[in-house]
């Protein structure tokens, strides 16, 4: 049985998400999304993922939201006109989520609901026992004090075991940057060179 | 040489091309394409020199994410060859591309178009090696994001922009499905490593959550390979995108999608260790494959735009390949296994499709149209080109004595061995419809007349490319062994 906090923050996240779709003014939608992200961040914290929760607020509710608001203001978006719902579209919008929900319920019922176990730092610390001659790191110090060094653990995992995907993501970001430039640059003022081919 | 350096080299080639584009303004843009092709050809040489590391366990970080088996080598080669041909096509297409980019009339805005396919190629090569859901995800996203840009590249053309937006929205949706599916599979099995997946699946108390995750993954994969139910984007995007991008999407992206489909399905299709899961998966795949074959082939019949026709034909071919995947044959001394049949099909599909796209670009350059009507009277205007198109189209339809026949033959044989009579029946309907709509173009070339009777101008690149690919189509039609050797059969 999850704690009452789980239900409260889930409710905040879901309400925010519904409001995001329902609002007609883009700025209100963006604000509703912030609410949804804050609920989500609280859920992460409830799962002992403090770092992910804080990043969720800093990056999504902070940086990305500001970006969205800038774009909305720059493009000067007006409230969306409410169009008449097409019956076929409406039916599809109802049938697909209901099918999905039925399937999800079926899956959840076929699995056992296990009670939430608090994180056992003493047991987890055994994975990080110091080898002979190895330097003592913050991870070791924190675990000895029974504190969760989650930032360091994420950093360690990302830069050692998951180093390869991280590099690929680097190339991905480069490509995205090239895309932004080449899809949005204005023509230069230089006179166009005549095309050399026929 | 360590295989890990292959992709690093390809990314480096892409960076060099970008730097040349930015800092050597005197360089003509199509020469960038020539340099890029040179770099990729050298990459092909490196692929033959590369050897699997003798002690992969010495480099745990890479070994977990990176397989270098014969399958990976084959698909890396396929990605490289496809990118080289697409770059040649881009050089041939540059006049139209320049019309719709920055400073119309000059080729100022076309520089990045030669660099981006190289990054997509690196992504496809990583996909060919990926054996962990995490690396599959990042490599696949690299390819997809590059394609968002390549599709919308002609930004002064409404069709290209519309195609870009459609591809972006459906692509983002399918990424959502992919990540959600990965989350379910990780949640149930506790690993993203596909080599450990088989034993974890065996130990599961209930297979339902894992199957739910797999269903979500299949949705995302269907987007990549262009199968039902994520096929709706294909006609519009193929028609609107620049033609080299369309060729790249229909061959490169599809091939990369199939290699990861094969890798992901492998633990789930193991009939000995997880019979129940394999049975369910086979059923889902059979439904998808049957619908894909029917949709692709039947919807292609009324098309009047040739590029759109090729889009539907691309869906149809995805259906035939899925038939081989559904059968999941282990292979024996006399028959091919499913991965070999899929690899063979994709290799022949590459040759035929890129050949046809070269012909399409030539026709577009000469007539300014991509409608089937633009092919009218081609038999009289340029008999050699018309003959090449006839051969390539009959190969796509699966006429015996062309490369296309063997691909379909191996797929059908696997399906018959696996007793998938439902799929085989639908596939026969599909092949019959295929003959009809491909022959419609051939009829336009020989039986219709056009007011313009001047011969079509063919650029040297297109002449050599179409010639080589057509001859390969015929040679592989009665001697398919070279590809089979590459596949280790």
XYZ file of C-alpha atoms in Angstrom:
687
model
C 0.000 0.000 0.000
C 1.687 3.216 -1.118
C 1.732 6.112 1.300
C -0.785 8.954 1.167
C 1.896 11.269 -0.267
C 2.059 9.092 -3.375
C -1.621 9.698 -4.078
C -1.391 13.435 -3.432
C 1.545 13.968 -5.779
C 0.139 11.608 -8.416
C -3.041 13.659 -8.328
C -1.027 16.865 -8.802
C 0.868 15.346 -11.738
C -2.255 14.007 -13.448
C -4.257 17.209 -12.855
C -1.423 19.233 -14.353
C -1.270 16.968 -17.392
C -5.037 17.128 -17.960
C -5.040 20.904 -17.517
C -2.185 21.182 -20.015
C -4.391 19.649 -22.699
C -7.604 21.338 -21.607
C -6.447 24.978 -21.345
C -6.869 27.044 -24.480
C -4.315 29.705 -23.628
C -0.779 28.409 -24.369
C 0.700 30.248 -21.368
C -1.766 28.580 -18.986
C -0.943 25.242 -20.608
C 2.752 25.805 -20.010
C 2.061 26.691 -16.374
C -0.079 23.579 -15.941
C 2.835 21.548 -17.259
C 5.038 23.016 -14.505
C 2.528 21.739 -11.959
C 2.652 18.298 -13.538
C 6.465 18.275 -13.426
C 6.514 19.268 -9.765
C 4.197 16.387 -8.898
C 6.425 14.052 -10.893
C 9.547 15.376 -9.148
C 7.959 14.676 -5.768
C 7.235 11.103 -6.874
C 10.915 10.639 -7.792
C 11.934 11.915 -4.364
C 9.515 9.408 -2.841
C 11.425 6.653 -4.662
C 14.731 7.775 -3.064
C 15.805 9.309 -6.404
C 16.552 12.724 -4.901
C 18.914 13.778 -7.659
C 16.452 12.928 -10.463
C 13.698 14.772 -8.596
C 15.746 17.927 -8.208
C 16.941 17.780 -11.822
C 13.334 17.369 -12.872
C 12.499 20.688 -11.245
C 15.698 22.509 -12.249
C 15.760 21.409 -15.869
C 12.143 20.847 -16.795
C 10.195 23.186 -14.540
C 13.009 25.728 -14.729
C 14.980 25.859 -17.931
C 12.692 24.126 -20.419
C 9.618 25.938 -19.142
C 11.334 29.314 -19.584
C 12.246 28.250 -23.102
C 8.626 27.330 -23.840
C 7.381 30.642 -22.472
C 9.934 32.522 -24.576
C 8.772 30.713 -27.696
C 5.128 31.370 -26.885
C 5.812 35.067 -26.304
C 8.049 35.366 -29.378
C 5.535 33.761 -31.686
C 2.748 35.733 -30.012
C 0.428 32.736 -29.875
C -3.234 33.477 -29.341
C -5.721 31.318 -27.529
C -6.519 28.305 -29.587
C -9.883 28.395 -31.338
C -12.057 25.582 -30.171
C -12.986 23.532 -33.201
C -15.972 21.239 -33.282
C -14.865 17.745 -32.315
C -15.127 15.319 -35.219
C -17.093 12.235 -34.146
C -14.580 9.835 -35.700
C -11.616 11.584 -34.033
C -13.437 11.637 -30.726
C -14.176 7.930 -30.998
C -10.527 7.170 -31.762
C -9.407 9.386 -28.863
C -11.665 7.405 -26.544
C -11.179 3.881 -27.877
C -7.378 3.839 -27.980
C -6.794 5.039 -24.383
C -9.536 2.710 -23.117
C -7.929 -0.265 -24.885
C -4.595 0.784 -23.427
C -6.100 1.112 -19.952
C -7.772 -2.312 -20.160
C -4.502 -3.870 -21.218
C -2.614 -2.081 -18.455
C -5.124 -3.240 -15.830
C -4.819 -6.786 -17.128
C -1.055 -6.658 -16.860
C -1.107 -5.144 -13.370
C -3.561 -7.742 -12.132
C -1.406 -10.593 -13.325
C 1.527 -9.391 -11.211
C 1.859 -9.502 -7.471
C 1.802 -6.197 -5.608
C 4.867 -6.144 -3.407
C 5.114 -3.746 -0.465
C 7.564 -0.883 -0.765
C 10.833 -1.656 0.942
C 12.899 1.227 2.323
C 16.403 1.468 0.910
C 18.848 -0.580 2.940
C 22.065 1.408 2.752
C 24.081 -1.042 4.822
C 23.250 -3.882 2.441
C 23.788 -1.708 -0.637
C 27.171 -0.560 0.644
C 28.470 -4.106 0.113
C 28.526 -3.433 -3.649
C 30.987 -0.636 -3.066
C 33.434 -2.200 -0.676
C 36.854 -0.752 -1.094
C 39.416 -3.037 -2.682
C 42.893 -3.252 -1.193
C 44.838 -0.094 -2.012
C 41.885 1.661 -3.646
C 41.482 5.314 -2.862
C 38.621 6.238 -0.582
C 36.005 8.194 -2.556
C 33.008 10.244 -1.487
C 30.818 7.235 -2.294
C 32.653 5.170 0.319
C 32.607 7.981 2.890
C 28.894 8.647 2.448
C 27.963 4.990 2.562
C 29.994 4.573 5.752
C 27.931 7.380 7.267
C 24.754 5.687 5.942
C 23.999 8.543 3.589
C 22.981 8.059 -0.030
C 25.623 9.519 -2.373
C 23.181 9.589 -5.304
C 24.834 12.355 -7.368
C 28.153 10.561 -7.198
C 26.577 7.202 -7.968
C 24.838 8.578 -11.056
C 28.052 10.244 -12.186
C 30.038 7.066 -11.637
C 27.531 4.941 -13.564
C 27.203 7.427 -16.401
C 30.904 7.951 -16.968
C 32.065 4.373 -16.523
C 29.487 1.692 -17.294
C 27.323 3.856 -19.554
C 30.110 5.828 -21.141
C 29.385 4.505 -24.644
C 25.719 5.616 -24.810
C 26.824 8.958 -23.361
C 29.241 9.459 -26.267
C 26.531 8.570 -28.775
C 24.238 11.130 -27.147
C 27.042 13.645 -27.695
C 26.926 12.990 -31.458
C 23.141 13.213 -31.307
C 23.282 16.680 -29.737
C 25.776 17.787 -32.384
C 23.421 16.637 -35.136
C 20.497 18.418 -33.489
C 22.552 21.634 -33.365
C 23.447 21.346 -37.048
C 19.778 20.803 -37.773
C 18.676 23.913 -35.909
C 21.232 26.012 -37.745
C 20.604 24.657 -41.221
C 16.814 24.712 -40.911
C 16.573 28.227 -39.505
C 19.437 30.271 -40.943
C 18.586 33.206 -43.147
C 20.176 33.585 -46.562
C 23.416 35.550 -46.398
C 23.642 39.046 -47.894
C 26.368 37.965 -50.258
C 25.170 38.035 -53.858
C 24.176 34.567 -54.918
C 26.866 32.869 -56.935
C 25.435 31.687 -60.221
C 24.886 27.979 -60.240
C 27.616 26.267 -62.176
C 25.708 23.252 -63.369
C 23.205 23.226 -66.159
C 42.129 -2.681 -35.790
C 39.541 -2.492 -33.077
C 35.982 -2.321 -34.446
C 35.104 0.377 -31.906
C 37.130 2.829 -33.978
C 34.941 2.313 -37.067
C 32.098 4.565 -35.988
C 34.515 7.024 -34.410
C 36.156 7.289 -37.832
C 32.792 7.814 -39.562
C 31.843 10.584 -37.107
C 35.250 12.140 -37.753
C 34.580 12.135 -41.516
C 31.290 13.912 -40.819
C 33.043 16.535 -38.667
C 35.725 17.143 -41.310
C 33.048 17.672 -43.977
C 31.260 20.124 -41.667
C 34.452 22.044 -40.977
C 35.302 22.196 -44.702
C 31.784 23.439 -45.356
C 32.134 26.191 -42.776
C 35.701 27.356 -43.236
C 36.534 26.775 -46.917
C 33.873 28.846 -48.686
C 35.718 28.577 -52.006
C 35.053 24.853 -52.108
C 32.171 23.884 -54.357
C 29.497 22.141 -52.376
C 29.257 19.043 -54.535
C 32.956 18.433 -53.915
C 32.049 18.074 -50.239
C 29.867 15.168 -51.353
C 32.782 13.658 -53.258
C 35.043 13.946 -50.186
C 32.331 12.405 -48.036
C 32.020 9.472 -50.428
C 35.797 9.046 -50.403
C 35.791 8.980 -46.610
C 33.008 6.397 -46.494
C 34.688 4.160 -49.104
C 37.774 4.152 -46.875
C 35.407 3.261 -44.018
C 34.336 0.189 -46.028
C 37.997 -0.814 -46.308
C 38.398 -0.382 -42.552
C 35.333 -2.584 -42.027
C 37.133 -5.448 -43.759
C 40.302 -4.851 -41.765
C 38.535 -4.588 -38.407
C 38.731 -7.667 -36.225
C 36.595 -8.501 -33.232
C 38.609 -7.813 -30.077
C 40.358 -10.955 -28.865
C 39.522 -10.212 -25.230
C 36.231 -8.300 -25.213
C 35.938 -8.835 -21.459
C 38.958 -6.560 -21.045
C 36.789 -3.617 -22.098
C 33.610 -4.239 -20.133
C 32.108 -0.833 -20.878
C 32.114 -1.469 -24.625
C 31.636 -5.243 -24.738
C 28.255 -4.960 -23.086
C 26.894 -2.558 -25.687
C 28.759 -3.543 -28.796
C 28.554 -6.820 -30.719
C 30.860 -7.455 -33.639
C 29.470 -10.670 -35.109
C 28.954 -11.497 -38.790
C 25.467 -9.994 -38.667
C 26.790 -6.691 -37.309
C 29.485 -6.572 -40.007
C 26.923 -7.257 -42.742
C 24.580 -4.489 -41.612
C 27.448 -2.044 -41.093
C 28.491 -2.718 -44.688
C 24.909 -2.256 -45.816
C 24.710 1.103 -43.990
C 27.982 2.277 -45.559
C 27.061 1.208 -49.115
C 23.620 2.758 -48.746
C 25.053 6.069 -47.495
C 27.595 6.186 -50.328
C 24.843 5.661 -52.907
C 22.601 8.223 -51.205
C 25.409 10.801 -51.310
C 25.887 10.103 -55.033
C 22.163 10.587 -55.439
C 22.396 13.853 -53.482
C 25.103 15.144 -55.826
C 22.848 14.294 -58.760
C 19.867 15.964 -57.070
C 21.627 19.167 -55.975
C 20.018 21.421 -58.590
C 16.561 20.784 -57.151
C 17.839 20.887 -53.580
C 19.470 24.270 -54.176
C 16.192 25.654 -55.495
C 14.492 25.161 -52.133
C 17.274 26.037 -49.681
C 18.978 29.252 -48.662
C 19.766 31.670 -51.547
C 17.840 29.843 -54.247
C 19.884 29.611 -57.403
C 23.178 29.064 -55.589
C 24.268 25.951 -53.769
C 25.091 27.881 -50.576
C 22.552 26.026 -48.481
C 23.275 22.480 -49.576
C 26.536 21.899 -47.677
C 25.081 20.233 -44.603
C 23.121 17.865 -46.783
C 26.373 16.000 -47.476
C 27.418 15.871 -43.811
C 24.182 14.756 -42.147
C 23.865 11.363 -43.912
C 27.315 10.494 -42.545
C 26.115 10.965 -38.959
C 23.030 8.912 -39.760
C 25.372 6.253 -41.150
C 27.343 6.216 -37.877
C 24.048 5.813 -36.035
C 23.020 2.901 -38.263
C 26.388 1.234 -37.725
C 25.936 1.576 -33.980
C 22.465 0.115 -34.358
C 23.942 -2.843 -36.230
C 26.125 -3.575 -33.206
C 23.724 -2.626 -30.435
C 22.888 -5.472 -28.088
C 21.561 -3.554 -25.132
C 18.269 -1.682 -25.031
C 20.099 1.457 -23.868
C 22.493 1.553 -26.800
C 19.675 0.578 -29.169
C 17.739 3.580 -27.917
C 20.515 6.146 -28.249
C 21.677 4.893 -31.657
C 18.125 4.792 -32.961
C 17.464 8.329 -31.739
C 20.639 9.553 -33.437
C 19.349 8.142 -36.745
C 15.798 9.429 -36.241
C 16.864 12.972 -35.304
C 19.175 13.158 -38.308
C 16.256 12.114 -40.479
C 14.002 14.848 -39.042
C 16.471 17.333 -40.504
C 17.059 15.499 -43.766
C 13.310 15.217 -44.429
C 12.609 18.911 -43.831
C 15.808 20.048 -45.527
C 14.119 21.767 -48.503
C 12.656 24.363 -46.202
C 11.365 26.608 -48.971
C 9.202 23.741 -50.174
C 5.875 23.309 -48.388
C 5.765 19.570 -49.118
C 9.137 18.991 -47.498
C 8.215 21.021 -44.407
C 4.897 19.212 -44.050
C 6.705 15.889 -44.361
C 9.192 17.043 -41.719
C 6.460 17.950 -39.242
C 4.600 14.670 -39.818
C 7.759 12.648 -39.389
C 8.689 14.607 -36.258
C 5.315 14.096 -34.551
C 5.004 10.400 -35.314
C 8.680 9.888 -34.586
C 8.325 11.503 -31.170
C 5.257 9.374 -30.467
C 7.083 6.191 -31.384
C 10.057 7.231 -29.238
C 7.601 7.506 -26.353
C 6.400 3.964 -27.006
C 9.980 2.730 -27.260
C 11.056 4.203 -23.940
C 7.875 3.060 -22.200
C 8.384 -0.445 -23.583
C 12.009 -0.484 -22.436
C 10.854 0.636 -18.970
C 8.392 -2.290 -18.765
C 10.942 -4.818 -19.942
C 13.569 -3.480 -17.544
C 10.999 -3.471 -14.771
C 10.071 -7.125 -15.287
C 13.410 -8.669 -16.179
C 15.740 -6.324 -14.287
C 18.121 -5.970 -17.221
C 18.441 -4.083 -20.493
C 21.142 -6.451 -21.754
C 19.621 -8.570 -24.532
C 22.152 -11.361 -24.037
C 20.880 -11.882 -20.489
C 17.238 -11.450 -21.485
C 16.628 -15.085 -22.494
C 17.388 -16.584 -19.075
C 15.593 -13.765 -17.234
C 12.470 -14.364 -19.337
C 12.588 -18.047 -18.479
C 12.617 -17.269 -14.770
C 9.612 -14.927 -14.878
C 6.575 -15.914 -12.807
C 4.233 -14.251 -15.290
C 5.065 -13.316 -18.862
C 2.295 -10.718 -19.248
C 4.255 -7.581 -18.209
C 7.200 -8.521 -20.438
C 4.835 -9.123 -23.365
C 3.192 -5.755 -22.727
C 6.630 -4.140 -22.912
C 7.418 -6.063 -26.078
C 4.140 -4.925 -27.678
C 5.123 -1.297 -27.022
C 8.589 -1.926 -28.424
C 7.065 -3.500 -31.540
C 4.995 -0.351 -32.094
C 8.156 1.738 -32.081
C 9.954 -0.736 -34.343
C 6.983 -0.755 -36.738
C 7.541 2.983 -37.116
C 11.182 2.415 -38.055
C 10.569 -0.386 -40.554
C 7.328 1.105 -41.885
C 4.891 -1.634 -40.903
C 1.248 -1.508 -39.825
C 0.088 0.061 -37.428
C 2.714 2.856 -37.692
C 2.738 3.084 -41.496
C 0.544 6.177 -41.943
C 3.456 8.614 -42.185
C 5.201 6.817 -45.024
C 3.350 8.018 -48.170
C 3.305 11.706 -47.222
C 6.843 11.799 -45.876
C 8.298 9.842 -48.793
C 6.542 12.099 -51.278
C 7.476 15.374 -49.592
C 11.065 14.659 -48.580
C 14.002 15.346 -50.932
C 14.416 12.226 -53.094
C 17.856 11.205 -51.695
C 16.331 11.347 -48.198
C 13.440 9.201 -49.385
C 15.872 6.618 -50.733
C 17.835 6.733 -47.469
C 14.669 6.348 -45.399
C 13.350 3.499 -47.448
C 16.594 1.489 -47.461
C 18.999 2.588 -44.721
C 16.528 3.379 -42.000
C 14.530 0.236 -42.752
C 17.606 -2.015 -42.705
C 18.750 -0.545 -39.387
C 15.232 -1.013 -38.036
C 15.252 -4.672 -39.036
C 18.606 -5.464 -37.426
C 17.417 -4.177 -34.058
C 14.069 -5.925 -34.541
C 15.969 -9.176 -35.018
C 18.156 -8.544 -31.981
C 15.240 -7.584 -29.725
C 13.036 -10.468 -30.861
C 15.745 -13.109 -30.475
C 15.197 -13.812 -26.751
C 11.421 -13.567 -27.167
C 11.243 -15.963 -30.135
C 13.271 -18.754 -28.542
C 10.753 -21.591 -28.933
C 12.644 -24.038 -26.704
C 13.248 -21.983 -23.590
C 10.175 -19.696 -23.627
C 7.514 -21.531 -25.709
C 4.594 -19.524 -24.355
C 6.132 -16.098 -25.005
C 7.332 -17.224 -28.445
C 3.835 -18.348 -29.351
C 2.288 -15.005 -28.374
C 5.030 -13.047 -30.170
C 4.586 -15.121 -33.335
C 0.877 -14.381 -33.293
C 1.388 -10.593 -32.907
C 3.985 -10.614 -35.666
C 1.780 -12.652 -37.991
C -1.076 -10.159 -37.622
C 1.274 -7.201 -38.210
C 2.883 -8.868 -41.215
C -0.422 -9.851 -42.838
C -1.868 -6.356 -42.434
C 1.340 -4.740 -43.681
C 1.423 -6.877 -46.842
C -2.238 -6.189 -47.576
C -2.060 -2.461 -46.833
C 1.148 -1.820 -48.774
C 0.209 -3.766 -51.862
C -3.470 -2.911 -52.156
C -3.063 0.815 -51.400
C -0.296 1.055 -54.019
C -2.650 0.060 -56.859
C -4.483 3.397 -57.386
C -1.403 5.660 -57.009
C -0.524 8.086 -59.802
C 2.599 9.649 -58.270
C 5.647 7.434 -58.701
C 7.326 8.480 -55.441
C 4.115 7.704 -53.561
C 3.907 4.367 -55.341
C 7.429 3.597 -54.124
C 6.348 4.557 -50.600
C 3.558 1.987 -50.622
C 5.885 -0.532 -52.207
C 8.284 0.141 -49.321
C 5.502 -0.797 -46.860
C 4.797 -3.919 -48.920
C 8.445 -4.996 -48.821
C 8.531 -4.448 -45.053
C 5.599 -6.874 -44.934
C 7.447 -9.566 -46.914
C 10.513 -9.203 -44.675
C 8.276 -9.419 -41.600
C 6.983 -12.714 -42.992
C 10.503 -14.111 -42.760
C 10.840 -12.659 -39.235
C 7.543 -14.213 -38.145
C 8.647 -17.650 -39.371
C 11.852 -17.382 -37.259
C 13.560 -20.361 -38.875
C 16.794 -21.597 -37.361
C 18.166 -22.585 -40.737
C 19.965 -25.753 -41.697
C 22.546 -26.806 -44.258
C 20.080 -26.403 -47.105
C 17.878 -23.556 -45.876
C 18.631 -20.055 -44.690
C 17.919 -18.910 -41.157
C 15.636 -15.924 -40.594
C 18.451 -13.371 -40.023
C 20.150 -14.559 -43.226
C 16.939 -14.359 -45.279
C 16.214 -10.869 -43.907
C 19.768 -9.737 -44.646
C 19.563 -11.119 -48.182
C 16.215 -9.466 -48.814
C 17.487 -6.109 -47.552
C 20.667 -6.284 -49.639
C 18.763 -6.980 -52.865
C 16.161 -4.391 -51.878
C 18.946 -1.815 -51.509
C 20.254 -2.497 -55.020
C 16.852 -2.348 -56.711
C 15.424 0.594 -54.774
C 18.430 2.891 -55.017
C 18.593 2.114 -58.756
C 14.962 3.126 -59.150
C 15.535 6.320 -57.157
C 18.451 7.261 -59.430
C 16.109 6.815 -62.387
C 13.452 8.906 -60.641
C 15.912 11.761 -59.992
C 16.965 11.650 -63.655
C 13.356 11.854 -64.799
C 12.648 14.634 -62.297
C 15.684 16.610 -63.453
C 14.565 16.281 -67.072
C 10.800 16.701 -66.809
C 10.301 18.414 -63.445
C 7.644 15.887 -62.473
C 7.463 12.752 -60.339
C 4.097 11.556 -61.628
C 3.818 8.230 -63.426
C 2.685 10.297 -66.427
C 6.242 11.679 -66.625
C 7.351 8.189 -67.694
C 5.079 8.269 -70.772
C 6.868 7.405 -73.967
C 10.198 6.810 -72.218
C 10.678 3.641 -74.256
C 11.034 5.796 -77.365
C 12.774 8.768 -75.732
C 15.556 6.876 -73.929
C 15.372 3.140 -74.639
C 18.347 2.263 -72.426
C 16.933 4.065 -69.371
C 13.516 2.539 -69.992
C 15.061 -0.932 -70.175
C 16.932 -0.391 -66.883
C 13.753 0.814 -65.168
C 11.890 -2.213 -66.542
C 14.481 -4.591 -65.092
C 14.531 -2.824 -61.705
C 10.750 -2.689 -61.436
C 10.336 -6.342 -62.371
C 12.936 -7.159 -59.741
C 10.950 -5.185 -57.149
C 7.856 -7.127 -58.204
C 9.789 -10.379 -57.722
C 10.102 -11.681 -61.269
C 12.237 -14.861 -61.464
C 15.793 -14.394 -62.800
C 16.060 -11.034 -61.014
C 17.522 -10.365 -57.561
C 14.089 -9.573 -56.164
C 12.859 -13.112 -56.789
C 15.309 -14.792 -54.408
C 14.521 -12.425 -51.542
C 10.824 -13.253 -51.742
C 11.565 -16.926 -52.394
C 13.607 -17.275 -49.183
C 10.946 -15.431 -47.168
C 8.168 -17.664 -48.539
C 10.195 -20.802 -47.952
C 10.767 -19.905 -44.299
C 7.066 -19.171 -43.862
C 6.053 -22.479 -45.489
C 8.522 -24.394 -43.307
C 6.951 -22.740 -40.261
C 3.404 -23.588 -41.474
C 2.317 -19.943 -41.587
C -0.261 -20.600 -44.295
C -2.288 -17.513 -43.409
C 0.720 -15.278 -44.003
C 1.741 -17.143 -47.154
C -1.764 -16.764 -48.616
C -1.804 -13.007 -47.990
C 1.713 -12.693 -49.363
C 0.615 -14.361 -52.618
C -2.181 -11.800 -52.965
C 0.425 -9.106 -52.261
C 2.820 -10.376 -54.925
C 0.013 -10.520 -57.503
C -1.010 -6.931 -56.697
C 2.683 -5.964 -56.880
C 2.980 -7.200 -60.456
C -0.012 -5.066 -61.368
C 1.180 -1.743 -59.963
C 4.819 -2.045 -61.009
C 3.769 -3.026 -64.530
C 1.566 0.077 -64.675
C 4.764 2.148 -64.878
C 6.246 -0.163 -67.503
C 3.037 0.201 -69.509
C 3.354 3.993 -69.319
C 6.879 3.786 -70.676
C 6.158 1.565 -73.681
C 2.474 1.842 -74.515
C 1.810 5.523 -73.931
C 3.181 8.331 -76.048
C 4.364 11.724 -74.974
C 4.409 15.009 -76.871
C 8.044 15.520 -75.993
C 10.176 13.000 -77.879
C 13.630 14.401 -77.114
C 15.930 11.960 -75.268
C 16.237 12.380 -71.491
C 19.521 13.903 -70.328
C 21.292 11.519 -67.936
C 24.156 12.764 -65.776
C 27.300 10.595 -65.780
C 26.758 9.684 -62.093
C 23.235 8.465 -62.762
C 24.330 6.633 -65.914
C 27.004 4.611 -64.102
C 24.916 4.073 -60.978
C 21.803 2.898 -62.815
C 23.921 0.736 -65.126
C 25.825 -0.936 -62.290
C 22.779 -1.485 -60.114
C 20.730 -2.906 -63.013
C 23.488 -5.302 -63.990
C 23.869 -6.356 -60.342
C 20.115 -6.981 -60.183
C 20.357 -9.358 -63.153
C 23.559 -11.079 -62.013
C 22.252 -11.691 -58.500
C 19.074 -13.005 -60.126
C 20.729 -16.214 -61.237
C 23.828 -16.138 -59.057
C 22.872 -14.913 -55.552
C 25.961 -16.471 -53.955
C 28.040 -13.288 -53.327
C 25.483 -11.942 -50.842
C 25.018 -15.393 -49.338
C 28.771 -15.658 -48.748
C 28.733 -12.312 -46.962
C 25.938 -13.661 -44.784
C 27.961 -16.784 -44.032
C 25.543 -19.227 -45.679
